PDB file of C-alpha atoms in Angstrom:
ATOM      1  CA  MET R   1     -80.686  37.443 -14.212  1.00 80.00           C
ATOM      2  CA  GLU R   2     -77.028  36.447 -13.818  1.00 90.00           C
ATOM      3  CA  THR R   3     -75.210  33.487 -15.350  1.00 91.00           C
ATOM      4  CA  GLN R   4     -73.986  32.384 -11.918  1.00 92.00           C
ATOM      5  CA  TRP R   5     -77.600  32.002 -10.789  1.00 92.00           C
ATOM      6  CA  LEU R   6     -78.213  29.688 -13.728  1.00 93.00           C
ATOM      7  CA  LYS R   7     -75.061  27.654 -13.042  1.00 92.00           C
ATOM      8  CA  SER R   8     -76.069  27.156  -9.415  1.00 92.00           C
ATOM      9  CA  PHE R   9     -79.563  26.123 -10.514  1.00 92.00           C
ATOM     10  CA  ILE R  10     -78.179  23.589 -13.040  1.00 93.00           C
ATOM     11  CA  LYS R  11     -75.804  21.989 -10.520  1.00 92.00           C
ATOM     12  CA  ALA R  12     -78.451  21.877  -7.797  1.00 92.00           C
ATOM     13  CA  ALA R  13     -80.811  20.169 -10.248  1.00 91.00           C
ATOM     14  CA  LYS R  14     -78.075  17.697 -11.178  1.00 91.00           C
ATOM     15  CA  TYR R  15     -77.219  16.616  -7.630  1.00 89.00           C
ATOM     16  CA  GLU R  16     -80.490  17.430  -5.830  1.00 89.00           C
ATOM     17  CA  ASN R  17     -78.144  18.511  -3.077  1.00 88.00           C
ATOM     18  CA  LEU R  18     -76.954  22.055  -2.336  1.00 88.00           C
ATOM     19  CA  ARG R  19     -73.718  20.966  -0.670  1.00 89.00           C
ATOM     20  CA  LEU R  20     -72.605  18.880  -3.653  1.00 90.00           C
ATOM     21  CA  ALA R  21     -73.572  21.692  -6.012  1.00 89.00           C
ATOM     22  CA  SER R  22     -71.496  24.185  -4.017  1.00 91.00           C
ATOM     23  CA  GLU R  23     -68.474  21.864  -3.993  1.00 90.00           C
ATOM     24  CA  GLU R  24     -68.480  21.498  -7.771  1.00 89.00           C
ATOM     25  CA  LEU R  25     -68.899  25.248  -8.254  1.00 90.00           C
ATOM     26  CA  PHE R  26     -66.222  26.057  -5.627  1.00 91.00           C
ATOM     27  CA  ILE R  27     -68.520  28.429  -3.772  1.00 91.00           C
ATOM     28  CA  SER R  28     -70.258  28.240  -0.401  1.00 92.00           C
ATOM     29  CA  GLN R  29     -73.567  26.467   0.119  1.00 91.00           C
ATOM     30  CA  PRO R  30     -75.268  29.701   1.272  1.00 92.00           C
ATOM     31  CA  ALA R  31     -74.131  31.307  -1.997  1.00 93.00           C
ATOM     32  CA  VAL R  32     -75.825  28.539  -4.005  1.00 91.00           C
ATOM     33  CA  THR R  33     -78.996  28.989  -1.962  1.00 92.00           C
ATOM     34  CA  LYS R  34     -78.935  32.746  -2.548  1.00 94.00           C
ATOM     35  CA  HIS R  35     -78.402  32.291  -6.302  1.00 94.00           C
ATOM     36  CA  ILE R  36     -81.400  29.967  -6.582  1.00 93.00           C
ATOM     37  CA  GLN R  37     -83.571  32.280  -4.520  1.00 93.00           C
ATOM     38  CA  SER R  38     -82.553  35.239  -6.696  1.00 93.00           C
ATOM     39  CA  LEU R  39     -83.341  33.248  -9.843  1.00 92.00           C
ATOM     40  CA  GLU R  40     -86.754  32.207  -8.533  1.00 92.00           C
ATOM     41  CA  LYS R  41     -87.499  35.804  -7.557  1.00 93.00           C
ATOM     42  CA  SER R  42     -86.458  37.005 -11.017  1.00 92.00           C
ATOM     43  CA  LEU R  43     -88.726  34.441 -12.708  1.00 93.00           C
ATOM     44  CA  ASN R  44     -91.456  34.879 -10.092  1.00 93.00           C
ATOM     45  CA  ILE R  45     -91.829  31.086  -9.744  1.00 93.00           C
ATOM     46  CA  GLN R  46     -90.583  28.246  -7.549  1.00 93.00           C
ATOM     47  CA  LEU R  47     -88.206  25.825  -9.277  1.00 93.00           C
ATOM     48  CA  PHE R  48     -87.654  23.217  -6.555  1.00 93.00           C
ATOM     49  CA  VAL R  49     -89.598  21.153  -4.080  1.00 91.00           C
ATOM     50  CA  ARG R  50     -87.731  21.395  -0.784  1.00 87.00           C
ATOM     51  CA  GLN R  51     -87.859  18.470   1.643  1.00 81.00           C
ATOM     52  CA  ASN R  52     -85.668  18.810   4.735  1.00 75.00           C
ATOM     53  CA  LYS R  53     -82.086  18.819   3.383  1.00 74.00           C
ATOM     54  CA  SER R  54     -82.936  17.473  -0.076  1.00 82.00           C
ATOM     55  CA  ILE R  55     -84.337  19.291  -3.079  1.00 89.00           C
ATOM     56  CA  ARG R  56     -85.789  18.194  -6.401  1.00 90.00           C
ATOM     57  CA  LEU R  57     -87.113  19.989  -9.437  1.00 92.00           C
ATOM     58  CA  ASN R  58     -90.820  20.709  -9.608  1.00 93.00           C
ATOM     59  CA  GLN R  59     -92.669  20.919 -12.918  1.00 92.00           C
ATOM     60  CA  ASN R  60     -91.530  24.509 -13.467  1.00 92.00           C
ATOM     61  CA  GLY R  61     -87.926  23.538 -12.767  1.00 91.00           C
ATOM     62  CA  GLU R  62     -88.021  20.607 -15.184  1.00 92.00           C
ATOM     63  CA  MET R  63     -89.356  22.938 -17.875  1.00 93.00           C
ATOM     64  CA  PHE R  64     -86.729  25.599 -17.192  1.00 93.00           C
ATOM     65  CA  LEU R  65     -83.669  23.307 -16.884  1.00 93.00           C
ATOM     66  CA  PRO R  66     -82.984  22.790 -20.638  1.00 92.00           C
ATOM     67  CA  ILE R  67     -83.570  26.515 -21.213  1.00 93.00           C
ATOM     68  CA  ALA R  68     -81.010  27.403 -18.544  1.00 92.00           C
ATOM     69  CA  GLN R  69     -78.515  24.919 -19.994  1.00 92.00           C
ATOM     70  CA  GLU R  70     -78.961  26.367 -23.480  1.00 91.00           C
ATOM     71  CA  ILE R  71     -78.384  29.901 -22.164  1.00 92.00           C
ATOM     72  CA  ILE R  72     -75.151  28.846 -20.419  1.00 91.00           C
ATOM     73  CA  ASP R  73     -73.911  26.878 -23.439  1.00 87.00           C
ATOM     74  CA  THR R  74     -74.556  29.818 -25.763  1.00 88.00           C
ATOM     75  CA  PHE R  75     -72.891  32.221 -23.341  1.00 89.00           C
ATOM     76  CA  GLU R  76     -69.761  30.067 -22.958  1.00 85.00           C
ATOM     77  CA  VAL R  77     -69.421  29.497 -26.712  1.00 79.00           C
ATOM     78  CA  GLY R  78     -69.745  33.235 -27.302  1.00 83.00           C
ATOM     79  CA  ILE R  79     -67.146  34.089 -24.662  1.00 84.00           C
ATOM     80  CA  HIS R  80     -64.776  31.483 -26.101  1.00 77.00           C
ATOM     81  CA  ARG R  81     -65.135  32.905 -29.607  1.00 72.00           C
ATOM     82  CA  PHE R  82     -64.557  36.429 -28.327  1.00 79.00           C
ATOM     83  CA  GLN R  83     -61.428  35.329 -26.451  1.00 75.00           C
ATOM     84  CA  GLN R  84     -60.152  33.693 -29.627  1.00 66.00           C
ATOM     85  CA  TYR R  85     -60.734  36.968 -31.463  1.00 65.00           C
ATOM     86  CA  ILE R  86     -58.888  38.968 -28.784  1.00 69.00           C
ATOM     87  CA  GLU R  87     -55.949  36.549 -29.022  1.00 68.00           C
ATOM     88  CA  GLY R  88     -55.794  37.063 -32.781  1.00 58.00           C
ATOM     89  CA  PHE R  89     -57.483  33.858 -33.946  1.00 57.00           C
ATOM     90  CA  GLU R  90     -60.128  34.150 -36.646  1.00 64.00           C
ATOM     91  CA  ARG R  91     -61.201  30.508 -36.936  1.00 78.00           C
ATOM     92  CA  GLU R  92     -61.169  27.328 -34.848  1.00 82.00           C
ATOM     93  CA  LEU R  93     -60.505  23.757 -35.953  1.00 88.00           C
ATOM     94  CA  THR R  94     -61.183  20.809 -33.662  1.00 92.00           C
ATOM     95  CA  ILE R  95     -59.443  17.537 -34.536  1.00 96.00           C
ATOM     96  CA  ALA R  96     -60.544  14.195 -33.089  1.00 95.00           C
ATOM     97  CA  VAL R  97     -57.541  11.867 -32.999  1.00 95.00           C
ATOM     98  CA  ALA R  98     -56.987   8.239 -32.049  1.00 89.00           C
ATOM     99  CA  PRO R  99     -54.366   7.830 -29.271  1.00 88.00           C
ATOM    100  CA  GLN R 100     -51.705   6.023 -31.318  1.00 86.00           C
ATOM    101  CA  ILE R 101     -51.825   8.786 -33.961  1.00 91.00           C
ATOM    102  CA  ALA R 102     -51.771  11.507 -31.298  1.00 91.00           C
ATOM    103  CA  ASN R 103     -48.636   9.985 -29.792  1.00 87.00           C
ATOM    104  CA  SER R 104     -46.804   9.602 -33.095  1.00 87.00           C
ATOM    105  CA  MET R 105     -47.662  11.710 -36.153  1.00 91.00           C
ATOM    106  CA  LEU R 106     -49.892  14.427 -34.682  1.00 94.00           C
ATOM    107  CA  PRO R 107     -47.184  16.750 -33.243  1.00 93.00           C
ATOM    108  CA  SER R 108     -45.581  17.181 -36.682  1.00 93.00           C
ATOM    109  CA  ILE R 109     -48.986  17.770 -38.264  1.00 95.00           C
ATOM    110  CA  ILE R 110     -50.001  20.420 -35.706  1.00 95.00           C
ATOM    111  CA  LYS R 111     -46.622  22.159 -35.887  1.00 95.00           C
ATOM    112  CA  GLN R 112     -46.761  22.577 -39.657  1.00 95.00           C
ATOM    113  CA  PHE R 113     -50.467  23.433 -39.740  1.00 95.00           C
ATOM    114  CA  SER R 114     -50.078  26.191 -37.124  1.00 92.00           C
ATOM    115  CA  LYS R 115     -47.071  27.593 -38.954  1.00 92.00           C
ATOM    116  CA  HIS R 116     -49.025  27.860 -42.220  1.00 91.00           C
ATOM    117  CA  MET R 117     -52.340  28.956 -40.644  1.00 88.00           C
ATOM    118  CA  PRO R 118     -51.485  30.983 -37.523  1.00 86.00           C
ATOM    119  CA  HIS R 119     -54.935  32.610 -37.544  1.00 83.00           C
ATOM    120  CA  VAL R 120     -56.628  29.253 -36.853  1.00 85.00           C
ATOM    121  CA  SER R 121     -56.963  28.068 -33.264  1.00 84.00           C
ATOM    122  CA  VAL R 122     -56.459  24.293 -33.134  1.00 90.00           C
ATOM    123  CA  ARG R 123     -58.109  22.132 -30.489  1.00 90.00           C
ATOM    124  CA  VAL R 124     -57.332  18.416 -30.170  1.00 94.00           C
ATOM    125  CA  GLU R 125     -59.715  15.799 -28.784  1.00 93.00           C
ATOM    126  CA  ILE R 126     -58.096  12.434 -28.005  1.00 93.00           C
ATOM    127  CA  VAL R 127     -60.720   9.707 -28.440  1.00 91.00           C
ATOM    128  CA  LYS R 128     -60.758   5.990 -29.223  1.00 86.00           C
ATOM    129  CA  SER R 129     -60.531   5.119 -32.915  1.00 85.00           C
ATOM    130  CA  ASN R 130     -64.096   3.817 -32.943  1.00 87.00           C
ATOM    131  CA  GLU R 131     -65.335   7.122 -31.448  1.00 91.00           C
ATOM    132  CA  VAL R 132     -63.682   9.496 -33.939  1.00 94.00           C
ATOM    133  CA  ALA R 133     -66.545   9.322 -36.445  1.00 93.00           C
ATOM    134  CA  ASN R 134     -69.151   9.960 -33.730  1.00 92.00           C
ATOM    135  CA  SER R 135     -67.254  13.052 -32.589  1.00 92.00           C
ATOM    136  CA  ILE R 136     -67.422  14.472 -36.115  1.00 94.00           C
ATOM    137  CA  GLN R 137     -71.013  13.425 -36.760  1.00 92.00           C
ATOM    138  CA  SER R 138     -72.170  15.083 -33.522  1.00 90.00           C
ATOM    139  CA  GLY R 139     -70.378  18.323 -34.372  1.00 88.00           C
ATOM    140  CA  GLN R 140     -67.915  18.117 -31.489  1.00 89.00           C
ATOM    141  CA  SER R 141     -65.023  17.920 -33.960  1.00 92.00           C
ATOM    142  CA  ASN R 142     -64.474  19.204 -37.493  1.00 92.00           C
ATOM    143  CA  VAL R 143     -62.136  16.475 -38.716  1.00 96.00           C
ATOM    144  CA  GLY R 144     -60.659  13.237 -37.445  1.00 96.00           C
ATOM    145  CA  LEU R 145     -57.685  10.917 -37.823  1.00 96.00           C
ATOM    146  CA  SER R 146     -58.426   7.272 -37.166  1.00 93.00           C
ATOM    147  CA  LYS R 147     -57.179   3.742 -37.766  1.00 90.00           C
ATOM    148  CA  ILE R 148     -60.762   2.527 -38.223  1.00 90.00           C
ATOM    149  CA  LYS R 149     -62.785   3.283 -41.349  1.00 91.00           C
ATOM    150  CA  PRO R 150     -66.274   4.535 -40.415  1.00 91.00           C
ATOM    151  CA  VAL R 151     -69.352   3.213 -42.182  1.00 88.00           C
ATOM    152  CA  ASN R 152     -71.406   6.410 -41.833  1.00 89.00           C
ATOM    153  CA  PRO R 153     -72.326   7.446 -45.416  1.00 90.00           C
ATOM    154  CA  SER R 154     -72.700  11.124 -44.451  1.00 92.00           C
ATOM    155  CA  LEU R 155     -68.986  11.417 -43.654  1.00 95.00           C
ATOM    156  CA  SER R 156     -66.158  11.952 -46.113  1.00 95.00           C
ATOM    157  CA  VAL R 157     -63.463   9.298 -45.607  1.00 95.00           C
ATOM    158  CA  LYS R 158     -60.058   9.451 -47.321  1.00 94.00           C
ATOM    159  CA  CYS R 159     -57.212   6.991 -46.838  1.00 94.00           C
ATOM    160  CA  LEU R 160     -53.982   8.798 -45.951  1.00 93.00           C
ATOM    161  CA  ASN R 161     -51.690   5.792 -46.083  1.00 91.00           C
ATOM    162  CA  ASP R 162     -51.477   2.021 -45.964  1.00 91.00           C
ATOM    163  CA  GLU R 163     -48.348   1.185 -44.007  1.00 89.00           C
ATOM    164  CA  PRO R 164     -46.612  -2.048 -43.045  1.00 87.00           C
ATOM    165  CA  ILE R 165     -46.887  -3.723 -39.675  1.00 89.00           C
ATOM    166  CA  VAL R 166     -43.412  -4.267 -38.212  1.00 89.00           C
ATOM    167  CA  CYS R 167     -42.110  -6.251 -35.277  1.00 91.00           C
ATOM    168  CA  VAL R 168     -40.224  -4.241 -32.671  1.00 93.00           C
ATOM    169  CA  GLY R 169     -38.533  -5.225 -29.451  1.00 94.00           C
ATOM    170  CA  PRO R 170     -35.808  -4.297 -26.964  1.00 94.00           C
ATOM    171  CA  LYS R 171     -32.348  -3.586 -28.365  1.00 93.00           C
ATOM    172  CA  HIS R 172     -30.819  -6.703 -26.792  1.00 91.00           C
ATOM    173  CA  LEU R 173     -32.928  -8.901 -29.097  1.00 92.00           C
ATOM    174  CA  GLU R 174     -31.618  -7.263 -32.262  1.00 89.00           C
ATOM    175  CA  SER R 175     -29.200 -10.061 -33.242  1.00 87.00           C
ATOM    176  CA  MET R 176     -31.407 -12.995 -32.247  1.00 89.00           C
ATOM    177  CA  ASP R 177     -33.221 -15.319 -34.626  1.00 88.00           C
ATOM    178  CA  MET R 178     -36.931 -14.508 -34.959  1.00 87.00           C
ATOM    179  CA  VAL R 179     -38.010 -18.062 -34.135  1.00 86.00           C
ATOM    180  CA  GLU R 180     -36.062 -17.921 -30.883  1.00 89.00           C
ATOM    181  CA  ILE R 181     -37.467 -14.480 -30.047  1.00 91.00           C
ATOM    182  CA  ILE R 182     -41.064 -15.625 -30.478  1.00 89.00           C
ATOM    183  CA  ARG R 183     -40.331 -18.790 -28.495  1.00 88.00           C
ATOM    184  CA  GLN R 184     -39.050 -16.951 -25.416  1.00 90.00           C
ATOM    185  CA  GLU R 185     -40.717 -13.520 -25.526  1.00 92.00           C
ATOM    186  CA  LYS R 186     -44.314 -12.475 -24.937  1.00 92.00           C
ATOM    187  CA  VAL R 187     -46.092 -10.893 -27.889  1.00 91.00           C
ATOM    188  CA  LEU R 188     -47.810  -7.751 -26.605  1.00 90.00           C
ATOM    189  CA  THR R 189     -51.139  -7.569 -28.382  1.00 85.00           C
ATOM    190  CA  HIS R 190     -53.567  -4.723 -28.947  1.00 73.00           C
ATOM    191  CA  GLU R 191     -56.742  -6.681 -29.667  1.00 62.00           C
ATOM    192  CA  TYR R 192     -58.824  -3.572 -30.392  1.00 67.00           C
ATOM    193  CA  ALA R 193     -56.527  -2.657 -33.287  1.00 77.00           C
ATOM    194  CA  PRO R 194     -58.247  -3.386 -36.631  1.00 80.00           C
ATOM    195  CA  TYR R 195     -55.175  -5.212 -37.951  1.00 83.00           C
ATOM    196  CA  TRP R 196     -54.691  -7.598 -35.012  1.00 84.00           C
ATOM    197  CA  ASP R 197     -56.823 -10.503 -36.294  1.00 84.00           C
ATOM    198  CA  GLU R 198     -54.770 -10.643 -39.491  1.00 85.00           C
ATOM    199  CA  VAL R 199     -51.512 -10.321 -37.528  1.00 86.00           C
ATOM    200  CA  ASN R 200     -52.533 -13.209 -35.294  1.00 85.00           C
ATOM    201  CA  ARG R 201     -53.532 -15.370 -38.271  1.00 86.00           C
ATOM    202  CA  GLN R 202     -50.190 -14.852 -39.989  1.00 85.00           C
ATOM    203  CA  LEU R 203     -48.225 -15.457 -36.788  1.00 86.00           C
ATOM    204  CA  GLN R 204     -49.943 -18.821 -36.431  1.00 86.00           C
ATOM    205  CA  GLN R 205     -48.828 -19.677 -39.961  1.00 84.00           C
ATOM    206  CA  HIS R 206     -45.176 -18.862 -39.208  1.00 83.00           C
ATOM    207  CA  PHE R 207     -44.816 -20.090 -35.622  1.00 85.00           C
ATOM    208  CA  SER R 208     -46.121 -23.185 -33.860  1.00 82.00           C
ATOM    209  CA  HIS R 209     -46.740 -21.319 -30.603  1.00 85.00           C
ATOM    210  CA  THR R 210     -46.875 -17.738 -29.343  1.00 87.00           C
ATOM    211  CA  THR R 211     -47.430 -16.411 -25.831  1.00 90.00           C
ATOM    212  CA  ASN R 212     -49.615 -13.327 -26.000  1.00 90.00           C
ATOM    213  CA  MET R 213     -50.097 -10.618 -23.402  1.00 91.00           C
ATOM    214  CA  LYS R 214     -53.084  -8.313 -23.846  1.00 89.00           C
ATOM    215  CA  VAL R 215     -52.356  -4.593 -23.545  1.00 88.00           C
ATOM    216  CA  ASN R 216     -55.029  -2.274 -24.946  1.00 81.00           C
ATOM    217  CA  GLN R 217     -52.939   0.901 -25.202  1.00 83.00           C
ATOM    218  CA  THR R 218     -50.165   1.395 -27.747  1.00 87.00           C
ATOM    219  CA  GLU R 219     -48.104   3.767 -25.597  1.00 88.00           C
ATOM    220  CA  ALA R 220     -48.159   1.233 -22.766  1.00 90.00           C
ATOM    221  CA  ILE R 221     -46.956  -1.448 -25.190  1.00 92.00           C
ATOM    222  CA  LYS R 222     -44.006   0.705 -26.255  1.00 92.00           C
ATOM    223  CA  GLN R 223     -43.069   1.534 -22.665  1.00 92.00           C
ATOM    224  CA  MET R 224     -43.128  -2.134 -21.705  1.00 93.00           C
ATOM    225  CA  ILE R 225     -40.851  -3.013 -24.618  1.00 94.00           C
ATOM    226  CA  LEU R 226     -38.455  -0.218 -23.621  1.00 92.00           C
ATOM    227  CA  GLU R 227     -38.330  -1.864 -20.191  1.00 92.00           C
ATOM    228  CA  GLY R 228     -37.399  -5.161 -21.839  1.00 92.00           C
ATOM    229  CA  ILE R 229     -40.833  -6.796 -21.662  1.00 92.00           C
ATOM    230  CA  GLY R 230     -41.861  -8.616 -24.831  1.00 93.00           C
ATOM    231  CA  VAL R 231     -42.150  -7.683 -28.498  1.00 94.00           C
ATOM    232  CA  ALA R 232     -44.997  -6.226 -30.538  1.00 92.00           C
ATOM    233  CA  PHE R 233     -46.300  -5.931 -34.076  1.00 91.00           C
ATOM    234  CA  LEU R 234     -47.251  -2.301 -34.697  1.00 91.00           C
ATOM    235  CA  PRO R 235     -47.746   0.146 -37.586  1.00 90.00           C
ATOM    236  CA  LYS R 236     -44.359   1.558 -38.561  1.00 89.00           C
ATOM    237  CA  SER R 237     -45.425   5.201 -38.060  1.00 89.00           C
ATOM    238  CA  VAL R 238     -46.287   4.462 -34.423  1.00 89.00           C
ATOM    239  CA  VAL R 239     -42.705   3.420 -33.597  1.00 91.00           C
ATOM    240  CA  LEU R 240     -40.828   5.562 -36.126  1.00 89.00           C
ATOM    241  CA  LYS R 241     -39.511   8.025 -33.536  1.00 89.00           C
ATOM    242  CA  GLU R 242     -38.224   5.281 -31.222  1.00 92.00           C
ATOM    243  CA  LEU R 243     -36.553   3.514 -34.164  1.00 92.00           C
ATOM    244  CA  GLU R 244     -34.890   6.711 -35.372  1.00 92.00           C
ATOM    245  CA  GLU R 245     -33.648   7.400 -31.836  1.00 93.00           C
ATOM    246  CA  ASP R 246     -32.320   3.815 -31.693  1.00 93.00           C
ATOM    247  CA  ARG R 247     -34.355   3.034 -28.572  1.00 94.00           C
ATOM    248  CA  LEU R 248     -36.228   0.113 -30.144  1.00 94.00           C
ATOM    249  CA  ALA R 249     -34.982  -2.621 -32.454  1.00 93.00           C
ATOM    250  CA  LEU R 250     -36.655  -3.443 -35.763  1.00 92.00           C
ATOM    251  CA  LEU R 251     -36.810  -7.229 -35.525  1.00 90.00           C
ATOM    252  CA  ALA R 252     -38.690  -8.264 -38.650  1.00 71.00           C
ATOM    253  CA  THR R 253     -39.956  -6.594 -41.788  1.00 62.00           C
ATOM    254  CA  ASN R 254     -40.921  -9.564 -43.952  1.00 68.00           C
ATOM    255  CA  ILE R 255     -42.875 -11.885 -41.651  1.00 72.00           C
ATOM    256  CA  LEU R 256     -46.232 -10.187 -42.153  1.00 74.00           C
ATOM    257  CA  LYS R 257     -46.083  -9.647 -45.893  1.00 72.00           C
ATOM    258  CA  THR R 258     -49.737  -8.765 -46.460  1.00 77.00           C
ATOM    259  CA  CYS R 259     -50.608  -7.216 -43.102  1.00 84.00           C
ATOM    260  CA  THR R 260     -50.934  -3.431 -43.156  1.00 87.00           C
ATOM    261  CA  SER R 261     -52.546  -0.627 -41.194  1.00 89.00           C
ATOM    262  CA  LYS R 262     -54.540   2.177 -42.797  1.00 91.00           C
ATOM    263  CA  THR R 263     -54.951   5.717 -41.491  1.00 93.00           C
ATOM    264  CA  TYR R 264     -58.112   7.622 -42.416  1.00 94.00           C
ATOM    265  CA  PHE R 265     -58.877  11.329 -42.667  1.00 96.00           C
ATOM    266  CA  ILE R 266     -62.536  11.857 -41.760  1.00 96.00           C
ATOM    267  CA  SER R 267     -64.629  15.005 -42.196  1.00 95.00           C
ATOM    268  CA  LYS R 268     -68.223  16.106 -42.641  1.00 93.00           C
ATOM    269  CA  HIS R 269     -67.932  19.599 -44.102  1.00 91.00           C
ATOM    270  CA  SER R 270     -65.223  20.963 -46.356  1.00 90.00           C
ATOM    271  CA  SER R 271     -63.390  24.221 -45.658  1.00 88.00           C
ATOM    272  CA  VAL R 272     -60.092  25.851 -46.545  1.00 87.00           C
ATOM    273  CA  GLU R 273     -58.696  24.628 -43.226  1.00 90.00           C
ATOM    274  CA  THR R 274     -59.828  21.016 -43.579  1.00 93.00           C
ATOM    275  CA  GLU R 275     -58.601  20.767 -47.170  1.00 93.00           C
ATOM    276  CA  TYR R 276     -55.192  22.142 -46.245  1.00 94.00           C
ATOM    277  CA  LEU R 277     -55.002  19.798 -43.255  1.00 95.00           C
ATOM    278  CA  PHE R 278     -55.770  16.809 -45.489  1.00 96.00           C
ATOM    279  CA  GLU R 279     -53.048  17.725 -47.982  1.00 95.00           C
ATOM    280  CA  LEU R 280     -50.622  18.294 -45.111  1.00 95.00           C
ATOM    281  CA  CYS R 281     -51.421  14.922 -43.521  1.00 94.00           C
ATOM    282  CA  LYS R 282     -51.059  13.189 -46.871  1.00 93.00           C
ATOM    283  CA  SER R 283     -47.670  14.833 -47.358  1.00 93.00           C
ATOM    284  CA  ILE R 284     -46.400  13.918 -43.883  1.00 91.00           C
ATOM    285  CA  TYR R 285     -47.598  10.331 -44.078  1.00 87.00           C
ATOM    286  CA  GLY R 286     -46.090  10.036 -47.534  1.00 80.00           C
ATOM    287  CA  THR R 287     -42.586  10.978 -46.381  1.00 55.00           C
TER     288      THR R 287
END
């Protein structure tokens, strides 16, 4: 029995169509047919009901499908681990990261972690903040960095920092009065951010009217501001690089006095790698 036979069987079962299975596997349709026939001969059973050009699993096929998938999954995990060993890696650490953290603080974290632990292979999964905890709970990731605090009691949750929300905008607004800026510029809002409701409440206290524009991706918000479109209230770490490079203007630091954004380090099991990563993140966020 060959792994390619199993892969052809799994894809054929998925699509119930040999042509679609062959296209996803990047092999010819006759090759898929031959693989399935070889598998059926090896098992001495039929796995499909064939009707003209369509196929579907019979009872034997439905029973065998999860077994075949488990064999392939185990094989691929084993090959991956062996490749890591050949390349000199002894361990693997998968980090689930929210997009705004991945685009700001993560590169520095990965650079320093890899320098200190070169034997650990790091894999990064970019997921929405509200999906970070699920990635760890399911075992897809070892640790996570998120702006949303999970409620799952089986996970360890540590707050890395509690940073201010700042208003940033294009450089040409730098010398303008904040009231005038809010009057004439759109406020780019990220309504899925956990701090936005409080930001909006405090803006209403300070200004009689704001014109909001919904943008649900932080990187898109920053790019729009760089193009001269609107202003935004964002966690300082998210725009730190652009501020240091003098590409964005810091327009206000005292308008939202009590509005902050927390970053959480989430894990399920402790290890030398996860503990070092936590201390490293705490150090970087503390600078």
